[in-house]
GROMACS .gro file of C-alpha atoms in nm:
model
  353
    1LYS     CA    1 -12.883  11.264  11.281
    2GLY     CA    2 -12.945  11.319  10.885
    3ARG     CA    3 -12.629  11.521  10.861
    4PHE     CA    4 -12.445  11.254  11.047
    5LYS     CA    5 -12.541  10.955  10.843
    6ALA     CA    6 -12.458  11.126  10.516
    7CYS     CA    7 -12.166  11.248  10.606
    8ALA     CA    8 -12.059  10.915  10.803
    9HIS     CA    9 -12.131  10.706  10.493
   10TYR     CA   10 -11.926  10.950  10.253
   11LEU     CA   11 -11.679  10.921  10.502
   12VAL     CA   12 -11.638  10.534  10.549
   13THR     CA   13 -11.678  10.495  10.172
   14THR     CA   14 -11.395  10.688  10.074
   15ALA     CA   15 -11.138  10.645  10.344
   16ARG     CA   16 -11.129  10.243  10.318
   17ALA     CA   17 -10.993  10.044  10.036
   18PRO     CA   18 -11.215   9.964   9.745
   19LYS     CA   19 -11.156   9.591   9.701
   20GLY     CA   20 -11.244   9.366   9.982
   21ARG     CA   21 -11.268   9.371  10.342
   22PRO     CA   22 -11.034   9.609  10.499
   23ARG     CA   23 -10.719   9.445  10.665
   24ALA     CA   24 -10.674   9.424  11.020
   25LEU     CA   25 -10.441   9.641  11.236
   26THR     CA   26 -10.111   9.506  11.315
   27GLN     CA   27 -10.090   9.384  11.683
   28ARG     CA   28  -9.824   9.600  11.908
   29LYS     CA   29  -9.680   9.438  12.214
   30THR     CA   30  -9.744   9.688  12.487
   31THR     CA   31  -9.409   9.743  12.684
   32ALA     CA   32  -9.399   9.796  13.056
   33MET     CA   33  -9.363  10.181  13.002
   34GLU     CA   34  -9.675  10.223  12.799
   35THR     CA   35  -9.880   9.986  13.045
   36LYS     CA   36  -9.763  10.209  13.345
   37MET     CA   37  -9.878  10.520  13.178
   38ALA     CA   38 -10.220  10.380  13.068
   39GLU     CA   39 -10.302  10.386  13.431
   40THR     CA   40 -10.229  10.762  13.469
   41LYS     CA   41 -10.410  11.069  13.360
   42LEU     CA   42 -10.105  11.294  13.305
   43ARG     CA   43  -9.799  11.185  13.118
   44VAL     CA   44  -9.495  11.380  13.081
   45ALA     CA   45  -9.205  11.278  12.821
   46ILE     CA   46  -8.871  11.503  12.731
   47ARG     CA   47  -8.739  11.519  12.411
   48VAL     CA   48  -8.394  11.677  12.376
   49ARG     CA   49  -8.316  11.805  11.995
   50PRO     CA   50  -7.987  11.752  11.873
   51LEU     CA   51  -7.704  11.992  11.947
   52ARG     CA   52  -7.627  12.247  11.693
   53SER     CA   53  -7.264  12.291  11.590
   54GLU     CA   54  -7.236  12.635  11.705
   55GLU     CA   55  -7.382  12.579  12.049
   56GLY     CA   56  -7.081  12.406  12.208
   57ALA     CA   57  -7.125  12.129  12.479
   58CYS     CA   58  -7.446  11.957  12.568
   59ALA     CA   59  -7.579  12.041  12.925
   60TRP     CA   60  -7.767  11.738  12.969
   61ARG     CA   61  -7.714  11.317  13.016
   62ILE     CA   62  -7.941  11.065  12.961
   63GLU     CA   63  -8.018  10.706  13.092
   64ASP     CA   64  -8.331  10.537  13.037
   65GLU     CA   65  -8.593  10.744  13.191
   66ASN     CA   66  -8.365  10.975  13.367
   67VAL     CA   67  -8.210  11.326  13.284
   68TYR     CA   68  -7.910  11.468  13.465
   69GLN     CA   69  -7.736  11.771  13.437
   70ALA     CA   70  -7.363  11.704  13.315
   71ASP     CA   71  -7.078  11.745  13.519
   72CYS     CA   72  -7.295  11.813  13.839
   73GLU     CA   73  -7.362  11.609  14.170
   74GLU     CA   74  -7.688  11.444  14.150
   75VAL     CA   75  -7.954  11.627  14.366
   76VAL     CA   76  -8.302  11.493  14.267
   77GLY     CA   77  -8.528  11.789  14.160
   78ARG     CA   78  -8.242  12.005  14.066
   79THR     CA   79  -7.986  11.835  13.879
   80ALA     CA   80  -8.152  11.490  13.864
   81PHE     CA   81  -8.488  11.444  13.707
   82ARG     CA   82  -8.727  11.134  13.612
   83TYR     CA   83  -8.999  11.127  13.378
   84ASP     CA   84  -9.237  10.900  13.214
   85ALA     CA   85  -9.056  10.869  12.869
   86VAL     CA   86  -8.703  11.050  12.784
   87TYR     CA   87  -8.598  11.058  12.420
   88GLY     CA   88  -8.276  11.165  12.314
   89GLU     CA   89  -8.133  11.364  12.006
   90ASN     CA   90  -8.132  11.047  11.791
   91SER     CA   91  -8.492  10.959  11.837
   92ALA     CA   92  -8.767  11.002  11.575
   93THR     CA   93  -9.099  11.180  11.633
   94LYS     CA   94  -9.275  10.809  11.579
   95ASP     CA   95  -9.097  10.685  11.887
   96VAL     CA   96  -9.263  10.982  12.076
   97TYR     CA   97  -9.604  10.895  11.921
   98GLU     CA   98  -9.579  10.534  11.989
   99GLY     CA   99  -9.466  10.570  12.363
  100VAL     CA  100  -9.649  10.866  12.447
  101CYS     CA  101  -9.922  10.979  12.259
  102ARG     CA  102 -10.080  10.675  12.071
  103GLU     CA  103 -10.292  10.589  12.380
  104LEU     CA  104 -10.457  10.915  12.374
  105VAL     CA  105 -10.564  10.892  12.030
  106ASP     CA  106 -10.681  10.543  12.086
  107GLY     CA  107 -10.891  10.699  12.370
  108ALA     CA  108 -11.061  10.970  12.163
  109LEU     CA  109 -11.156  10.689  11.944
  110ARG     CA  110 -11.341  10.523  12.236
  111GLY     CA  111 -11.512  10.862  12.318
  112VAL     CA  112 -11.234  10.963  12.608
  113ASN     CA  113 -11.086  11.308  12.540
  114GLY     CA  114 -10.709  11.419  12.528
  115THR     CA  115 -10.478  11.678  12.489
  116ILE     CA  116 -10.133  11.658  12.366
  117PHE     CA  117  -9.897  11.931  12.431
  118ALA     CA  118  -9.557  12.031  12.275
  119TYR     CA  119  -9.419  12.268  12.547
  120GLY     CA  120  -9.038  12.399  12.601
  121GLN     CA  121  -8.867  12.745  12.574
  122THR     CA  122  -8.846  12.880  12.212
  123SER     CA  123  -8.635  12.714  11.972
  124SER     CA  124  -8.651  12.395  12.153
  125GLY     CA  125  -8.810  12.178  11.905
  126LYS     CA  126  -9.184  12.216  11.953
  127THR     CA  127  -9.329  12.288  11.609
  128PHE     CA  128  -9.121  12.035  11.449
  129THR     CA  129  -9.241  11.789  11.695
  130MET     CA  130  -9.585  11.863  11.650
  131GLN     CA  131  -9.584  11.927  11.267
  132GLY     CA  132  -9.271  11.774  11.141
  133GLY     CA  133  -9.019  11.872  10.891
  134ASP     CA  134  -9.237  11.942  10.602
  135LYS     CA  135  -9.552  12.086  10.502
  136TYR     CA  136  -9.748  11.763  10.449
  137GLY     CA  137  -9.528  11.515  10.689
  138ALA     CA  138  -9.413  11.313  10.386
  139GLY     CA  139  -9.050  11.303  10.490
  140ALA     CA  140  -9.030  11.361  10.878
  141PRO     CA  141  -9.417  11.383  10.979
  142GLY     CA  142  -9.495  11.533  11.304
  143LEU     CA  143  -9.721  11.398  11.572
  144MET     CA  144 -10.024  11.557  11.411
  145HIS     CA  145  -9.965  11.363  11.095
  146LEU     CA  146  -9.930  11.073  11.277
  147ALA     CA  147 -10.239  11.082  11.493
  148ALA     CA  148 -10.435  11.122  11.132
  149ASP     CA  149 -10.279  10.819  10.999
  150HIS     CA  150 -10.343  10.635  11.310
  151ILE     CA  151 -10.728  10.742  11.301
  152PHE     CA  152 -10.758  10.662  10.976
  153SER     CA  153 -10.610  10.295  10.982
  154VAL     CA  154 -10.849  10.237  11.277
  155ILE     CA  155 -11.139  10.355  11.062
  156GLU     CA  156 -11.025  10.151  10.752
  157ALA     CA  157 -11.031   9.832  11.006
  158ARG     CA  158 -11.347   9.877  11.171
  159SER     CA  159 -11.604   9.800  10.860
  160ASP     CA  160 -11.891   9.763  11.131
  161THR     CA  161 -11.903  10.116  11.252
  162ASP     CA  162 -11.970  10.460  11.054
  163PHE     CA  163 -11.732  10.751  11.167
  164LEU     CA  164 -11.740  11.113  11.121
  165LEU     CA  165 -11.425  11.339  11.165
  166ARG     CA  166 -11.411  11.708  11.194
  167VAL     CA  167 -11.134  11.942  11.236
  168SER     CA  168 -11.060  12.286  11.377
  169TYR     CA  169 -10.760  12.548  11.428
  170LEU     CA  170 -10.737  12.793  11.674
  171GLU     CA  171 -10.469  13.044  11.787
  172VAL     CA  172 -10.422  13.231  12.081
  173TYR     CA  173 -10.247  13.563  12.028
  174ASN     CA  174 -10.193  13.790  12.288
  175GLU     CA  175 -10.485  13.647  12.470
  176GLN     CA  176 -10.709  13.681  12.160
  177LEU     CA  177 -10.869  13.379  11.996
  178ARG     CA  178 -10.857  13.358  11.619
  179ASP     CA  179 -10.966  13.096  11.371
  180LEU     CA  180 -10.705  12.981  11.137
  181LEU     CA  181 -10.929  12.817  10.893
  182ALA     CA  182 -11.185  13.128  10.883
  183GLU     CA  183 -11.220  13.216  10.512
  184ASP     CA  184 -11.339  13.550  10.588
  185GLY     CA  185 -10.959  13.616  10.677
  186THR     CA  186 -11.054  13.797  11.018
  187GLY     CA  187 -11.097  13.479  11.220
  188GLU     CA  188 -11.236  13.661  11.504
  189VAL     CA  189 -11.438  13.387  11.758
  190HIS     CA  190 -11.538  13.383  12.106
  191ILE     CA  191 -11.534  13.125  12.393
  192ARG     CA  192 -11.897  13.051  12.534
  193GLU     CA  193 -12.052  12.807  12.769
  194HIS     CA  194 -12.382  12.625  12.717
  195PRO     CA  195 -12.544  12.519  13.077
  196GLU     CA  196 -12.593  12.125  12.908
  197THR     CA  197 -12.298  12.090  12.678
  198GLY     CA  198 -12.041  12.312  12.831
  199VAL     CA  199 -11.738  12.521  12.677
  200TYR     CA  200 -11.756  12.600  12.284
  201VAL     CA  201 -11.626  12.838  12.040
  202GLU     CA  202 -11.925  13.046  11.889
  203GLY     CA  203 -11.834  13.098  11.510
  204ALA     CA  204 -11.534  12.854  11.467
  205GLN     CA  205 -11.482  12.705  11.134
  206GLU     CA  206 -11.523  12.320  11.150
  207THR     CA  207 -11.397  12.082  10.833
  208VAL     CA  208 -11.508  11.740  10.769
  209VAL     CA  209 -11.208  11.531  10.673
  210THR     CA  210 -11.204  11.221  10.482
  211GLN     CA  211 -10.840  11.123  10.458
  212PRO     CA  212 -10.490  11.217  10.628
  213HIS     CA  213 -10.437  11.445  10.343
  214ASP     CA  214 -10.722  11.664  10.425
  215MET     CA  215 -10.613  11.704  10.782
  216ALA     CA  216 -10.259  11.811  10.649
  217GLU     CA  217 -10.450  12.065  10.434
  218ALA     CA  218 -10.615  12.178  10.730
  219LEU     CA  219 -10.277  12.229  10.905
  220VAL     CA  220 -10.108  12.406  10.623
  221SER     CA  221 -10.383  12.649  10.562
  222GLY     CA  222 -10.404  12.727  10.892
  223GLU     CA  223 -10.016  12.801  10.952
  224LYS     CA  224 -10.026  13.030  10.660
  225ARG     CA  225 -10.233  13.275  10.896
  226ARG     CA  226 -10.024  13.190  11.217
  227ALA     CA  227  -9.847  13.488  11.432
  228VAL     CA  228  -9.457  13.414  11.357
  229GLY     CA  229  -9.160  13.667  11.421
  230ALA     CA  230  -8.780  13.683  11.461
  231THR     CA  231  -8.592  13.676  11.756
  232ALA     CA  232  -8.245  13.664  11.847
  233MET     CA  233  -8.282  13.295  11.936
  234ASN     CA  234  -8.537  13.186  11.654
  235GLU     CA  235  -8.579  13.337  11.297
  236ARG     CA  236  -8.926  13.193  11.274
  237SER     CA  237  -9.036  13.213  11.644
  238SER     CA  238  -9.410  13.117  11.717
  239ARG     CA  239  -9.572  13.419  11.865
  240SER     CA  240  -9.915  13.226  11.978
  241HIS     CA  241 -10.050  12.906  12.097
  242THR     CA  242 -10.219  12.711  11.829
  243VAL     CA  243 -10.454  12.423  11.904
  244PHE     CA  244 -10.546  12.196  11.650
  245ARG     CA  245 -10.872  11.969  11.747
  246ILE     CA  246 -10.979  11.636  11.633
  247VAL     CA  247 -11.332  11.538  11.705
  248VAL     CA  248 -11.445  11.199  11.621
  249GLU     CA  249 -11.802  11.082  11.597
  250SER     CA  250 -11.884  10.710  11.573
  251ARG     CA  251 -12.175  10.474  11.603
  252PRO     CA  252 -12.231  10.108  11.515
  253ARG     CA  253 -12.342  10.054  11.157
  254GLU     CA  254 -12.622   9.829  11.254
  255CYS     CA  255 -12.828  10.016  11.472
  256ALA     CA  256 -13.157  10.161  11.524
  257GLU     CA  257 -13.201  10.547  11.391
  258ASP     CA  258 -13.248  10.674  11.783
  259HIS     CA  259 -12.918  10.508  11.878
  260GLY     CA  260 -12.685  10.745  12.045
  261VAL     CA  261 -12.323  10.878  11.879
  262LEU     CA  262 -12.011  10.826  12.076
  263VAL     CA  263 -11.811  11.155  12.048
  264GLY     CA  264 -11.419  11.183  12.154
  265ALA     CA  265 -11.176  11.483  12.090
  266ILE     CA  266 -10.819  11.509  12.091
  267SER     CA  267 -10.662  11.850  12.092
  268LEU     CA  268 -10.272  11.895  11.984
  269VAL     CA  269 -10.165  12.193  12.105
  270ASP     CA  270  -9.828  12.351  11.991
  271LEU     CA  271  -9.738  12.607  12.263
  272ALA     CA  272  -9.541  12.933  12.194
  273GLY     CA  273  -9.196  12.924  12.362
  274SER     CA  274  -9.138  13.020  12.729
  275GLU     CA  275  -8.904  13.314  12.668
  276SER     CA  276  -8.618  13.531  12.854
  277VAL     CA  277  -8.551  13.872  12.730
  278ARG     CA  278  -8.201  13.828  12.834
  279LEU     CA  279  -8.154  13.533  12.573
  280THR     CA  280  -8.416  13.700  12.292
  281GLY     CA  281  -8.335  14.030  12.271
  282ALA     CA  282  -8.715  14.122  12.217
  283THR     CA  283  -8.835  14.491  12.258
  284GLY     CA  284  -9.126  14.657  12.162
  285VAL     CA  285  -9.452  14.414  11.982
  286ARG     CA  286  -9.169  14.109  12.037
  287GLN     CA  287  -9.148  14.206  12.418
  288LYS     CA  288  -9.518  14.225  12.462
  289GLU     CA  289  -9.594  13.914  12.292
  290GLY     CA  290  -9.312  13.742  12.513
  291GLY     CA  291  -9.477  13.877  12.825
  292LYS     CA  292  -9.835  13.732  12.728
  293ILE     CA  293  -9.692  13.428  12.625
  294ASN     CA  294  -9.515  13.369  12.973
  295GLN     CA  295  -9.827  13.467  13.148
  296SER     CA  296 -10.057  13.208  12.989
  297LEU     CA  297  -9.760  12.921  13.040
  298LEU     CA  298  -9.778  12.998  13.399
  299THR     CA  299 -10.121  12.984  13.408
  300LEU     CA  300 -10.112  12.643  13.193
  301SER     CA  301  -9.889  12.512  13.457
  302ARG     CA  302 -10.116  12.591  13.747
  303VAL     CA  303 -10.385  12.407  13.600
  304VAL     CA  304 -10.204  12.111  13.486
  305GLN     CA  305 -10.044  12.080  13.838
  306GLN     CA  306 -10.417  12.107  13.988
  307LEU     CA  307 -10.512  11.833  13.745
  308GLY     CA  308 -10.239  11.594  13.833
  309GLU     CA  309 -10.281  11.599  14.226
  310LYS     CA  310 -10.412  11.257  14.263
  311GLY     CA  311 -10.702  11.208  14.505
  312LYS     CA  312 -10.794  11.562  14.527
  313GLU     CA  313 -11.135  11.745  14.390
  314ASN     CA  314 -10.952  12.074  14.356
  315PHE     CA  315 -11.105  12.394  14.202
  316VAL     CA  316 -10.936  12.430  13.853
  317ASN     CA  317 -10.864  12.779  13.724
  318PHE     CA  318 -10.958  12.725  13.366
  319ARG     CA  319 -11.111  13.080  13.325
  320ASP     CA  320 -10.765  13.251  13.413
  321SER     CA  321 -10.636  13.232  13.071
  322ARG     CA  322 -10.793  13.211  12.699
  323LEU     CA  323 -10.546  12.883  12.645
  324THR     CA  324 -10.674  12.702  12.940
  325ARG     CA  325 -11.046  12.803  12.884
  326LEU     CA  326 -11.046  12.707  12.513
  327LEU     CA  327 -10.888  12.339  12.638
  328GLN     CA  328 -11.134  12.292  12.908
  329PRO     CA  329 -11.347  12.013  12.741
  330THR     CA  330 -11.046  11.827  12.634
  331LEU     CA  331 -10.871  11.877  12.992
  332SER     CA  332 -11.104  11.821  13.233
  333GLY     CA  333 -11.348  11.524  13.358
  334LYS     CA  334 -11.187  11.180  13.272
  335ALA     CA  335 -10.930  11.352  12.984
  336GLN     CA  336 -10.594  11.214  12.929
  337LEU     CA  337 -10.308  11.457  12.934
  338ALA     CA  338  -9.960  11.423  12.760
  339MET     CA  339  -9.705  11.680  12.806
  340VAL     CA  340  -9.405  11.659  12.558
  341CYS     CA  341  -9.137  11.885  12.685
  342CYS     CA  342  -8.901  11.994  12.438
  343VAL     CA  343  -8.523  12.056  12.541
  344ALA     CA  344  -8.262  12.274  12.365
  345PRO     CA  345  -7.954  12.093  12.492
  346CYS     CA  346  -7.671  12.348  12.512
  347LEU     CA  347  -7.548  12.509  12.831
  348LEU     CA  348  -7.672  12.850  12.764
  349TYR     CA  349  -7.996  12.731  12.805
  350THR     CA  350  -7.951  12.515  13.118
  351SER     CA  351  -8.170  12.735  13.330
  352PRO     CA  352  -8.506  12.752  13.099
  353SER     CA  353  -8.455  12.377  13.026
   0.00000   0.00000   0.00000
């Protein structure tokens, strides 16, 4: 309690503007699509990156919330698909955030856990979508930067509540878990389970943040230690999955000392891209990495499918991979999920897309 009170006081006094009462948040008109998605646990959106000059013709046609394979007979589930939202090559990451992710971040502020995935084959724009076009998100912010700005704008508006924010940054590389914020450089951590509090990561570094720039600093620091490598499809291909987790603690400012603390968490997951050896030309270490990546993505797809089955209380295989086990707290129960599927639009990549 003492740690929370001291840190929360520091947070709210440094995050808010020094003069007068903080301004109220601008009211947004909720679209019909957002209302529909707010009623479901799992949301799936497609984002098609711009076609590069050397890639030839585009393989897909977008109409509203539908995606069609170009110059093909429309067959639902094979050449024609419908999703909660579809974003074309001219869309901005902010459009994706407002349409698909904003509600999940609001949920974390209310104590409801959530997970946002950037998913797709290698070289489809996942890291750009999640982390933006520059280190600190000044020119082209990613979902992580937009979530940070959103959270602190809410804190600034709620003068009657104390907040404490903590972030961690973990990597799953070849089914091994590493802490990207570890100061000792090794980063070795382990997943444990407590009989009362559930799954946690033993030894993981957590950093208290008081402003959006602090989150960006943690992201930049962790990215320096992330496993990357070159393939025929991508000169800087992510060879690991990363999980940037934001934990939000809050409680009313005017309350008794024994008043409970509301805790919510949001995991922002930049998945390594699914790979085909035929396209990447991977051999040796790169081929082994690709195999581990595809294996964990297959497990994740099974878990998401199990979680998305309405009206069924199925056993969910979280233990089948490090990634799903790590994400169990923000995937299970009443947690909300958003899958932003990034697509490379050229004809060569039609099958993996």
